CSV table of C-alpha atoms in Angstrom, one decimal:
chain,number,residue,atom,x,y,z
K,1,MET,CA,0.0,0.0,0.0
K,2,LYS,CA,1.3,3.4,-0.9
K,3,ASP,CA,0.8,6.9,0.6
K,4,MET,CA,0.7,9.2,-2.5
K,5,THR,CA,0.5,12.4,-0.5
K,6,GLN,CA,4.3,12.5,-0.2
K,7,GLY,CA,7.2,12.4,-2.7
K,8,ASN,CA,7.5,13.5,-6.3
K,9,PRO,CA,4.0,13.6,-7.9
K,10,LEU,CA,4.9,12.2,-11.3
K,11,ARG,CA,7.1,9.4,-9.9
K,12,GLN,CA,4.2,8.4,-7.5
K,13,ILE,CA,1.7,8.5,-10.4
K,14,LEU,CA,3.9,6.5,-12.8
K,15,THR,CA,5.0,3.9,-10.3
K,16,PHE,CA,1.4,3.3,-9.5
K,17,ALA,CA,0.3,3.4,-13.1
K,18,VAL,CA,2.9,0.9,-14.4
K,19,PRO,CA,1.5,-2.2,-12.5
K,20,MET,CA,-2.0,-1.1,-13.5
K,21,LEU,CA,-0.9,-0.9,-17.2
K,22,ILE,CA,0.7,-4.4,-17.0
K,23,ALA,CA,-2.4,-5.7,-15.3
K,24,SER,CA,-4.6,-4.2,-18.1
K,25,ILE,CA,-2.3,-5.7,-20.7
K,26,PHE,CA,-2.7,-9.2,-19.2
K,27,GLN,CA,-6.5,-8.7,-18.9
K,28,GLN,CA,-6.6,-7.7,-22.6
K,29,PHE,CA,-4.2,-10.5,-23.3
K,30,TYR,CA,-6.5,-13.2,-22.3
K,31,ASN,CA,-9.3,-11.4,-24.2
K,32,PHE,CA,-6.9,-11.5,-27.1
K,33,VAL,CA,-6.5,-15.2,-26.7
K,34,ASP,CA,-10.3,-15.7,-26.6
K,35,THR,CA,-10.6,-13.8,-29.9
K,36,LEU,CA,-7.6,-15.5,-31.5
K,37,ILE,CA,-8.7,-19.0,-30.7
K,38,VAL,CA,-12.3,-18.4,-31.6
K,39,GLY,CA,-11.4,-16.6,-34.9
K,40,ARG,CA,-8.8,-19.2,-36.0
K,41,TYR,CA,-10.4,-22.4,-34.8
K,42,LEU,CA,-14.1,-21.7,-34.9
K,43,GLY,CA,-14.3,-19.3,-37.9
K,44,ALA,CA,-15.5,-15.8,-38.7
K,45,ASN,CA,-19.2,-16.4,-37.8
K,46,ALA,CA,-18.2,-17.6,-34.3
K,47,LEU,CA,-15.9,-14.5,-33.9
K,48,ALA,CA,-18.8,-12.3,-35.1
K,49,GLY,CA,-21.1,-14.0,-32.6
K,50,VAL,CA,-18.7,-13.5,-29.6
K,51,GLY,CA,-18.0,-9.9,-30.9
K,52,SER,CA,-21.7,-9.1,-31.0
K,53,THR,CA,-21.9,-9.7,-27.3
K,54,GLY,CA,-19.1,-7.4,-26.5
K,55,THR,CA,-21.3,-4.4,-25.6
K,56,LEU,CA,-23.3,-6.5,-23.2
K,57,THR,CA,-20.3,-7.8,-21.4
K,58,PHE,CA,-18.9,-4.3,-21.4
K,59,LEU,CA,-22.1,-3.1,-19.8
K,60,ILE,CA,-21.6,-5.7,-16.9
K,61,LEU,CA,-18.0,-4.6,-16.6
K,62,ASN,CA,-18.8,-0.9,-16.5
K,63,LEU,CA,-21.6,-1.5,-14.0
K,64,ALA,CA,-19.1,-3.4,-11.7
K,65,LEU,CA,-16.4,-0.7,-12.2
K,66,GLY,CA,-18.8,2.2,-11.6
K,67,MET,CA,-20.1,0.8,-8.3
K,68,ALA,CA,-16.6,-0.3,-7.2
K,69,ASN,CA,-14.9,3.0,-8.1
K,70,GLY,CA,-17.5,5.0,-6.3
K,71,GLY,CA,-16.7,3.3,-3.0
K,72,GLY,CA,-13.0,3.4,-4.0
K,73,LEU,CA,-13.1,7.3,-4.1
K,74,ILE,CA,-14.3,7.4,-0.5
K,75,ILE,CA,-11.7,4.8,0.5
K,76,ALA,CA,-8.9,6.8,-1.1
K,77,GLN,CA,-9.8,9.9,0.7
K,78,CYS,CA,-10.1,8.0,4.0
K,79,PHE,CA,-6.7,6.4,3.4
K,80,GLY,CA,-5.2,9.9,2.7
K,81,ARG,CA,-6.5,11.1,6.0
K,82,ASP,CA,-5.9,7.8,7.9
K,83,GLU,CA,-9.5,7.5,9.0
K,84,ARG,CA,-9.6,3.7,9.4
K,85,ARG,CA,-13.0,3.4,11.1
K,86,GLN,CA,-14.7,5.2,8.2
K,87,MET,CA,-12.7,3.1,5.8
K,88,ARG,CA,-14.0,-0.1,7.4
K,89,ARG,CA,-17.6,1.1,7.1
K,90,THR,CA,-17.1,2.0,3.5
K,91,ILE,CA,-15.5,-1.3,2.5
K,92,ILE,CA,-18.3,-3.3,4.2
K,93,ALA,CA,-21.0,-1.2,2.5
K,94,MET,CA,-19.3,-1.5,-0.9
K,95,CYS,CA,-19.0,-5.3,-0.6
K,96,TRP,CA,-22.7,-5.7,0.1
K,97,ILE,CA,-23.6,-3.5,-2.8
K,98,MET,CA,-21.3,-5.6,-5.2
K,99,LEU,CA,-22.7,-8.9,-3.8
K,100,ILE,CA,-26.3,-7.9,-4.3
K,101,LEU,CA,-25.6,-6.5,-7.7
K,102,GLY,CA,-23.8,-9.6,-8.9
K,103,ILE,CA,-26.5,-11.9,-7.7
K,104,GLY,CA,-29.3,-9.6,-9.0
K,105,LEU,CA,-27.8,-9.6,-12.6
K,106,SER,CA,-27.3,-13.3,-12.9
K,107,VAL,CA,-30.9,-14.7,-13.3
K,108,PRO,CA,-32.4,-11.9,-15.5
K,109,GLY,CA,-29.2,-11.9,-17.6
K,110,PHE,CA,-29.5,-15.6,-18.3
K,111,LEU,CA,-33.3,-15.5,-19.0
K,112,PHE,CA,-33.3,-12.4,-21.2
K,113,ALA,CA,-30.1,-13.0,-23.2
K,114,ALA,CA,-31.9,-14.0,-26.4
K,115,PRO,CA,-34.2,-11.0,-26.5
K,116,LEU,CA,-31.3,-8.7,-25.8
K,117,LEU,CA,-29.3,-10.2,-28.7
K,118,ARG,CA,-32.3,-9.8,-31.0
K,119,LEU,CA,-32.7,-6.2,-29.9
K,120,LEU,CA,-29.1,-5.7,-31.0
K,121,ASN,CA,-30.1,-7.0,-34.5
K,122,VAL,CA,-27.6,-9.9,-34.3
K,123,PRO,CA,-27.9,-11.9,-37.5
K,124,GLU,CA,-29.4,-15.4,-37.3
K,125,SER,CA,-26.3,-16.9,-38.8
K,126,VAL,CA,-24.2,-15.9,-35.7
K,127,MET,CA,-27.0,-16.3,-33.0
K,128,PRO,CA,-26.0,-19.9,-32.2
K,129,TYR,CA,-22.5,-18.6,-31.2
K,130,ALA,CA,-23.6,-15.4,-29.5
K,131,LEU,CA,-26.3,-16.9,-27.2
K,132,PRO,CA,-24.4,-19.6,-25.3
K,133,TYR,CA,-21.5,-17.3,-24.8
K,134,ILE,CA,-23.4,-14.3,-23.4
K,135,ARG,CA,-25.6,-16.6,-21.2
K,136,ILE,CA,-22.6,-18.0,-19.4
K,137,ILE,CA,-21.0,-14.5,-18.9
K,138,LEU,CA,-24.3,-13.0,-17.6
K,139,ALA,CA,-25.1,-16.0,-15.4
K,140,PHE,CA,-21.8,-15.6,-13.6
K,141,SER,CA,-21.8,-11.8,-13.3
K,142,LEU,CA,-20.7,-12.2,-9.7
K,143,SER,CA,-17.2,-13.1,-10.9
K,144,SER,CA,-16.7,-9.6,-12.3
K,145,MET,CA,-18.2,-8.0,-9.2
K,146,ILE,CA,-15.8,-9.9,-6.9
K,147,TYR,CA,-12.6,-9.0,-8.8
K,148,ASN,CA,-13.5,-5.4,-9.5
K,149,GLY,CA,-14.7,-4.7,-6.0
K,150,ALA,CA,-11.5,-6.2,-4.4
K,151,ALA,CA,-9.2,-4.5,-7.0
K,152,ALA,CA,-10.9,-1.1,-6.3
K,153,ILE,CA,-10.2,-1.4,-2.5
K,154,LEU,CA,-6.6,-2.3,-3.1
K,155,ARG,CA,-5.9,0.4,-5.7
K,156,SER,CA,-7.6,3.1,-3.6
K,157,THR,CA,-5.0,2.5,-0.9
K,158,GLY,CA,-2.1,2.6,-3.4
K,159,ASP,CA,-1.7,-1.1,-4.0
K,160,SER,CA,-1.7,-1.6,-7.8
K,161,LYS,CA,0.6,-4.7,-7.7
K,162,THR,CA,-1.8,-7.2,-6.2
K,163,PRO,CA,-4.4,-6.8,-8.9
K,164,LEU,CA,-1.5,-7.2,-11.4
K,165,TYR,CA,-0.4,-10.5,-9.8
K,166,ALA,CA,-4.0,-11.7,-9.7
K,167,LEU,CA,-4.4,-11.0,-13.4
K,168,ILE,CA,-1.2,-12.6,-14.4
K,169,VAL,CA,-2.2,-15.8,-12.7
K,170,SER,CA,-5.7,-15.7,-14.1
K,171,SER,CA,-4.5,-14.9,-17.6
K,172,PHE,CA,-2.5,-18.1,-17.8
K,173,CYS,CA,-5.3,-20.0,-16.3
K,174,ASN,CA,-7.7,-18.5,-19.0
K,175,ILE,CA,-5.3,-19.5,-21.8
K,176,GLY,CA,-5.0,-23.0,-20.6
K,177,LEU,CA,-8.7,-23.4,-20.1
K,178,ASP,CA,-9.4,-21.9,-23.5
K,179,LEU,CA,-7.3,-24.4,-25.2
K,180,PHE,CA,-8.7,-27.3,-23.1
K,181,PHE,CA,-12.3,-26.4,-23.5
K,182,ILE,CA,-12.2,-25.5,-27.2
K,183,LEU,CA,-9.5,-27.8,-28.7
K,184,VAL,CA,-9.8,-30.9,-26.4
K,185,LEU,CA,-13.5,-30.9,-25.2
K,186,HIS,CA,-14.8,-29.1,-28.4
K,187,ALA,CA,-17.0,-26.9,-26.2
K,188,GLY,CA,-17.0,-24.1,-28.8
K,189,VAL,CA,-17.8,-20.5,-27.7
K,190,ALA,CA,-19.3,-21.8,-24.4
K,191,GLY,CA,-15.9,-23.1,-23.5
K,192,ALA,CA,-14.3,-19.7,-24.1
K,193,ALA,CA,-17.0,-18.1,-21.9
K,194,ALA,CA,-16.4,-20.7,-19.1
K,195,ALA,CA,-12.7,-20.1,-19.2
K,196,THR,CA,-13.2,-16.3,-18.8
K,197,VAL,CA,-15.6,-16.7,-15.8
K,198,ILE,CA,-13.2,-19.2,-14.0
K,199,ALA,CA,-10.3,-16.8,-14.6
K,200,GLN,CA,-12.3,-13.9,-13.1
K,201,PHE,CA,-13.2,-15.8,-10.0
K,202,LEU,CA,-9.6,-16.8,-9.5
K,203,SER,CA,-8.3,-13.2,-9.8
K,204,GLY,CA,-11.0,-12.0,-7.4
K,205,PHE,CA,-10.2,-14.5,-4.7
K,206,TYR,CA,-6.5,-13.8,-5.0
K,207,SER,CA,-7.2,-10.1,-4.4
K,208,ILE,CA,-9.4,-10.8,-1.4
K,209,ARG,CA,-6.6,-12.8,0.1
K,210,GLN,CA,-4.4,-9.7,0.1
K,211,ILE,CA,-7.2,-7.6,1.6
K,212,VAL,CA,-7.4,-10.1,4.5
K,213,LYS,CA,-3.6,-10.0,4.9
K,214,ASN,CA,-3.7,-6.2,5.2
K,215,ARG,CA,-6.9,-5.9,7.2
K,216,ARG,CA,-5.4,-3.8,10.0
K,217,ARG,CA,-4.3,-1.0,7.6
K,218,LEU,CA,-7.7,-1.1,6.0
K,219,GLY,CA,-9.5,-0.8,9.3
K,220,LEU,CA,-10.9,-4.3,9.1
K,221,SER,CA,-9.3,-5.7,12.3
K,222,PRO,CA,-11.5,-6.0,15.4
K,223,GLU,CA,-10.0,-2.9,17.1
K,224,TYR,CA,-11.8,-0.7,14.5
K,225,GLY,CA,-15.2,-2.3,14.9
K,226,HIS,CA,-17.2,-5.5,14.7
K,227,GLY,CA,-19.9,-6.9,12.6
K,228,ILE,CA,-20.3,-7.4,8.8
K,229,LEU,CA,-23.6,-5.5,8.3
K,230,PRO,CA,-23.4,-2.0,6.7
K,231,ASP,CA,-24.8,1.0,8.5
K,232,ARG,CA,-27.4,2.9,6.6
K,233,HIS,CA,-25.5,6.3,6.5
K,234,THR,CA,-22.4,4.8,4.9
K,235,LEU,CA,-24.4,2.5,2.6
K,236,PHE,CA,-26.2,5.6,1.3
K,237,LYS,CA,-23.0,7.6,0.9
K,238,VAL,CA,-21.3,4.8,-1.1
K,239,PHE,CA,-24.5,4.3,-3.2
K,240,ARG,CA,-24.8,8.0,-3.8
K,241,THR,CA,-21.2,8.3,-4.9
K,242,SER,CA,-21.3,5.1,-7.0
K,243,VAL,CA,-24.5,5.7,-8.9
K,244,PRO,CA,-23.4,8.7,-11.0
K,245,SER,CA,-20.2,6.8,-12.0
K,246,SER,CA,-22.1,3.6,-12.6
K,247,LEU,CA,-24.9,5.4,-14.4
K,248,GLN,CA,-22.4,7.2,-16.6
K,249,SER,CA,-20.7,3.9,-17.5
K,250,CYS,CA,-24.0,2.1,-18.1
K,251,MET,CA,-25.4,4.8,-20.3
K,252,ILE,CA,-22.2,4.8,-22.4
K,253,SER,CA,-22.6,1.0,-22.6
K,254,ILE,CA,-26.3,1.4,-23.6
K,255,GLY,CA,-25.1,3.9,-26.2
K,256,ASN,CA,-22.6,1.3,-27.4
K,257,LEU,CA,-25.4,-1.2,-27.7
K,258,SER,CA,-27.2,1.2,-30.0
K,259,VAL,CA,-24.0,1.6,-32.1
K,260,GLN,CA,-23.4,-2.1,-32.0
K,261,ARG,CA,-26.9,-2.6,-33.5
K,262,LEU,CA,-25.9,-0.2,-36.3
K,263,ILE,CA,-22.6,-2.1,-36.9
K,264,ASN,CA,-24.5,-5.4,-37.0
K,265,SER,CA,-26.7,-4.1,-39.8
K,266,PHE,CA,-23.6,-4.0,-42.0
K,267,GLY,CA,-23.2,-7.8,-41.8
K,268,PRO,CA,-20.8,-10.4,-40.5
K,269,ASP,CA,-17.7,-9.0,-42.2
K,270,THR,CA,-18.0,-5.6,-40.6
K,271,MET,CA,-18.9,-7.3,-37.3
K,272,ALA,CA,-15.8,-9.5,-37.4
K,273,GLY,CA,-13.5,-6.7,-38.5
K,274,TYR,CA,-14.8,-4.4,-35.7
K,275,THR,CA,-14.5,-7.1,-33.1
K,276,SER,CA,-10.9,-7.8,-34.0
K,277,ALA,CA,-9.9,-4.2,-34.2
K,278,CYS,CA,-11.6,-3.5,-30.9
K,279,LYS,CA,-9.3,-6.0,-29.2
K,280,ILE,CA,-6.3,-4.0,-30.5
K,281,ASP,CA,-7.9,-0.7,-29.6
K,282,GLN,CA,-8.7,-1.9,-26.0
K,283,LEU,CA,-5.0,-2.9,-25.6
K,284,ALA,CA,-3.5,0.2,-27.1
K,285,ILE,CA,-5.6,2.7,-25.1
K,286,GLN,CA,-4.5,1.1,-21.8
K,287,VAL,CA,-1.5,3.4,-21.4
K,288,ILE,CA,-3.8,6.4,-21.3
K,289,LEU,CA,-6.3,4.8,-19.1
K,290,SER,CA,-3.7,3.5,-16.6
K,291,VAL,CA,-2.1,6.9,-16.1
K,292,GLY,CA,-5.6,8.4,-15.9
K,293,ASN,CA,-6.7,6.0,-13.2
K,294,ALA,CA,-3.5,6.5,-11.3
K,295,LEU,CA,-4.1,10.3,-11.4
K,296,CYS,CA,-7.6,9.7,-10.0
K,297,VAL,CA,-6.2,7.8,-7.0
K,298,PHE,CA,-3.5,10.4,-6.6
K,299,THR,CA,-6.1,13.1,-6.5
K,300,GLY,CA,-8.3,11.2,-4.1
K,301,GLN,CA,-5.5,10.8,-1.5
K,302,ASN,CA,-4.2,14.3,-1.9
K,303,ILE,CA,-7.5,16.1,-1.8
K,304,GLY,CA,-8.1,14.4,1.5
K,305,ARG,CA,-5.4,16.7,2.9
K,306,LYS,CA,-6.2,19.6,0.6
K,307,TYR,CA,-2.9,19.5,-1.3
K,308,PHE,CA,-4.3,21.3,-4.3
K,309,ASP,CA,-1.0,22.5,-5.7
K,310,ARG,CA,0.3,19.0,-5.6
K,311,ILE,CA,-2.8,17.8,-7.6
K,312,ARG,CA,-2.2,20.6,-10.2
K,313,GLU,CA,1.4,19.5,-10.7
K,314,GLY,CA,0.3,15.9,-11.0
K,315,LEU,CA,-2.3,16.8,-13.7
K,316,TRP,CA,0.2,18.9,-15.7
K,317,LYS,CA,2.9,16.3,-15.8
K,318,SER,CA,0.5,13.3,-16.3
K,319,ARG,CA,-1.1,15.1,-19.3
K,320,ILE,CA,2.3,15.4,-21.0
K,321,ILE,CA,3.0,11.7,-20.6
K,322,MET,CA,-0.5,10.8,-21.9
K,323,LEU,CA,-0.3,13.0,-25.0
K,324,ALA,CA,3.2,11.7,-25.9
K,325,SER,CA,1.9,8.1,-25.5
K,326,ALA,CA,-1.1,8.9,-27.6
K,327,ALA,CA,1.0,10.3,-30.4
K,328,VAL,CA,3.2,7.2,-30.6
K,329,ILE,CA,0.2,4.8,-30.5
K,330,ALA,CA,-1.6,6.8,-33.2
K,331,VAL,CA,1.4,6.4,-35.6
K,332,CYS,CA,1.8,2.7,-34.8
K,333,ALA,CA,-2.0,2.0,-35.2
K,334,HIS,CA,-1.9,3.5,-38.7
K,335,VAL,CA,1.4,2.0,-40.0
K,336,PHE,CA,0.8,-1.5,-38.7
K,337,ARG,CA,-3.0,-1.7,-39.1
K,338,TYR,CA,-3.1,-4.5,-41.7
K,339,PRO,CA,-0.5,-6.8,-40.0
K,340,LEU,CA,-2.3,-6.3,-36.7
K,341,MET,CA,-5.6,-7.4,-38.2
K,342,THR,CA,-4.1,-10.6,-39.6
K,343,ILE,CA,-3.4,-11.7,-36.0
K,344,PHE,CA,-7.1,-12.5,-35.7
K,345,LEU,CA,-8.3,-13.0,-39.3
K,346,ASP,CA,-7.0,-14.8,-42.3
K,347,PRO,CA,-6.7,-12.2,-45.1
K,348,ALA,CA,-7.2,-14.9,-47.8
K,349,LYS,CA,-10.5,-16.0,-46.3
K,350,ASP,CA,-11.8,-12.8,-44.8
K,351,PRO,CA,-10.3,-9.9,-46.8
K,352,GLU,CA,-13.3,-7.5,-46.3
K,353,ALA,CA,-13.2,-8.0,-42.5
K,354,VAL,CA,-9.5,-7.2,-42.5
K,355,ARG,CA,-10.1,-4.0,-44.5
K,356,VAL,CA,-12.9,-2.9,-42.3
K,357,GLY,CA,-10.8,-3.4,-39.1
K,358,ALA,CA,-7.8,-1.7,-40.6
K,359,SER,CA,-9.9,1.5,-41.4
K,360,TYR,CA,-11.1,1.5,-37.8
K,361,LEU,CA,-7.6,1.4,-36.4
K,362,SER,CA,-6.4,4.3,-38.5
K,363,ILE,CA,-9.3,6.5,-37.3
K,364,ILE,CA,-9.3,5.5,-33.6
K,365,GLY,CA,-5.5,5.9,-33.4
K,366,MET,CA,-5.7,9.7,-34.1
K,367,ALA,CA,-8.6,9.9,-31.6
K,368,TYR,CA,-6.3,8.9,-28.7
K,369,LEU,CA,-4.9,12.5,-28.6
K,370,VAL,CA,-8.4,13.8,-27.7
K,371,CYS,CA,-8.8,10.9,-25.3
K,372,ALA,CA,-5.6,11.8,-23.5
K,373,VAL,CA,-6.9,15.3,-22.7
K,374,MET,CA,-10.3,14.1,-21.7
K,375,GLN,CA,-8.9,11.4,-19.4
K,376,SER,CA,-6.5,13.7,-17.6
K,377,TYR,CA,-9.1,16.3,-16.6
K,378,GLN,CA,-11.9,13.9,-16.0
K,379,ASN,CA,-9.8,11.8,-13.6
K,380,VAL,CA,-8.8,14.8,-11.5
K,381,ILE,CA,-12.5,15.7,-11.3
K,382,ARG,CA,-13.5,12.2,-10.4
K,383,GLY,CA,-10.7,11.7,-7.8
K,384,ALA,CA,-11.9,14.9,-6.1
K,385,GLY,CA,-15.3,13.3,-5.7
K,386,ASP,CA,-17.1,15.5,-8.2
K,387,VAL,CA,-18.9,12.5,-9.7
K,388,ASN,CA,-22.0,14.4,-10.9
K,389,THR,CA,-19.8,16.5,-13.3
K,390,CYS,CA,-18.2,13.3,-14.6
K,391,MET,CA,-21.6,11.8,-15.2
K,392,VAL,CA,-22.8,14.8,-17.2
K,393,ALA,CA,-19.6,14.7,-19.3
K,394,GLY,CA,-20.1,11.0,-19.9
K,395,LEU,CA,-23.7,11.5,-21.0
K,396,THR,CA,-22.6,14.3,-23.3
K,397,GLU,CA,-20.1,11.9,-24.8
K,398,LEU,CA,-22.8,9.2,-25.2
K,399,ALA,CA,-25.2,11.6,-26.9
K,400,GLY,CA,-22.5,12.7,-29.3
K,401,ARG,CA,-21.5,9.1,-30.2
K,402,ILE,CA,-25.1,8.0,-31.0
K,403,PHE,CA,-25.8,11.2,-32.9
K,404,PHE,CA,-22.7,11.2,-35.0
K,405,ALA,CA,-22.7,7.4,-35.6
K,406,TYR,CA,-26.2,7.4,-37.1
K,407,LEU,CA,-25.8,10.6,-38.9
K,408,LEU,CA,-22.5,9.7,-40.6
K,409,ALA,CA,-23.2,6.0,-41.2
K,410,SER,CA,-26.0,6.9,-43.7
K,411,ARG,CA,-23.5,8.9,-45.7
K,412,LEU,CA,-20.1,7.2,-45.2
K,413,GLY,CA,-21.0,3.7,-44.3
K,414,SER,CA,-18.9,2.0,-41.5
K,415,ILE,CA,-16.3,4.8,-41.7
K,416,GLY,CA,-18.9,7.2,-40.4
K,417,ILE,CA,-19.4,5.0,-37.3
K,418,TRP,CA,-15.6,5.0,-36.6
K,419,LEU,CA,-15.5,8.8,-37.0
K,420,ALA,CA,-18.2,9.2,-34.3
K,421,THR,CA,-15.8,8.1,-31.6
K,422,PRO,CA,-13.3,11.0,-31.8
K,423,LEU,CA,-16.2,13.4,-32.3
K,424,SER,CA,-18.0,12.2,-29.2
K,425,TRP,CA,-14.7,12.3,-27.2
K,426,SER,CA,-14.4,15.9,-28.2
K,427,CYS,CA,-17.9,16.6,-26.8
K,428,GLY,CA,-17.1,14.8,-23.6
K,429,CYS,CA,-13.9,16.7,-23.1
K,430,VAL,CA,-15.4,20.2,-22.8
K,431,ILE,CA,-17.2,19.8,-19.5
K,432,PRO,CA,-14.4,18.4,-17.3
K,433,VAL,CA,-12.0,21.1,-18.7
K,434,LEU,CA,-14.4,23.9,-17.9
K,435,ARG,CA,-15.1,22.4,-14.4
K,436,TYR,CA,-11.4,22.1,-13.6
K,437,TYR,CA,-10.6,25.7,-14.4
K,438,SER,CA,-13.7,26.9,-12.5
K,439,GLY,CA,-12.1,25.5,-9.3
K,440,LYS,CA,-15.4,24.1,-8.0
K,441,TRP,CA,-14.1,20.5,-7.9
K,442,MET,CA,-12.0,21.6,-4.8
K,443,THR,CA,-15.1,21.8,-2.7
K,444,LYS,CA,-16.4,18.2,-3.4
K,445,LEU,CA,-14.6,16.3,-0.5
K,446,LEU,CA,-16.4,13.0,0.3
K,447,VAL,CA,-15.0,12.7,3.9
């Protein structure tokens, strides 16, 4: 665990961000493996089927992250001020919220998977692949809640290494299970889904083990209180802080569902190309997201002690790192777009899917420069506890994405959908920038 209120701000942010980046790479790595094995061994239709469920799985992930990060903001500020009793109450309340949410999503998710896929306009040719995959993922939503809840607690207290170790272990587990279920048991896409769920449970329990080990610093030892039931005041505070973040994430995911429906209307080649390119996109953007998340925790701990100049310095230096990284990624995404696509797809068998994915990578690469600016300001605002402003910014981004996607798709085809992303990020960037320079975020302490 790391106190980020002392020492060089940039060094603190980067040393915290690097394990998060490596963890994200490993997380994307086993997503890569899912896509690679499905695409190479089960074919383009199976890949399109798995890809068509991406926005639904992303919705579950964002719901988990939103609820966990809301509690994490309070924990970070408690940790910065060394208020262990309040930290204990917050952790207990957050755990109950995550548990209820995970169980509450499982049954409805399993029962209504088919209507949701039809709502997304998933073609009948890929439905046999999409349905069993998403049913398993939704039925075991609790696996995502356990890991993301535990990881949020650890990261809020400056521990970004344990989530890394958890994901390294689970990544190799996921790879082995993928190969076993698909190549040995011939379980198809259901095997890929089962491998992902088991890996998530493993990473979650590994992280919980570290929380138990450091229970005194987290205020979970008996000297700071007894009982495992949450008090209503703290439960409401965590819920109130988490809902804007979770609502923002979910609304963006719902917007992505709408855009995914538009993508699906262009057929299996566009779906397969987009699915493959998104795997590369999700990996490439992790540098920006990891530094941004580190900046959020840094802000949370420092605002607890009202070290505003230290937060400003952290923002300025982090933004330089993020913009430089975005420029390098943009060049690489454009230059290597076709070789990257052939990792997942055979250009001889699926040339159109490769072409579609390559065009997406060229456009999204340039958009990372806008994303770097948006993430830097937004994470300072979020770390300060100004979650309502972040929600408004997210909803603005969502509206922009849907509007531009449907407007431009009718004129430019799939290229118009890809262009909607940088345009929507530009819309979402305006509000956190204005909020930061207004100075009102400095009055949003949660503890």
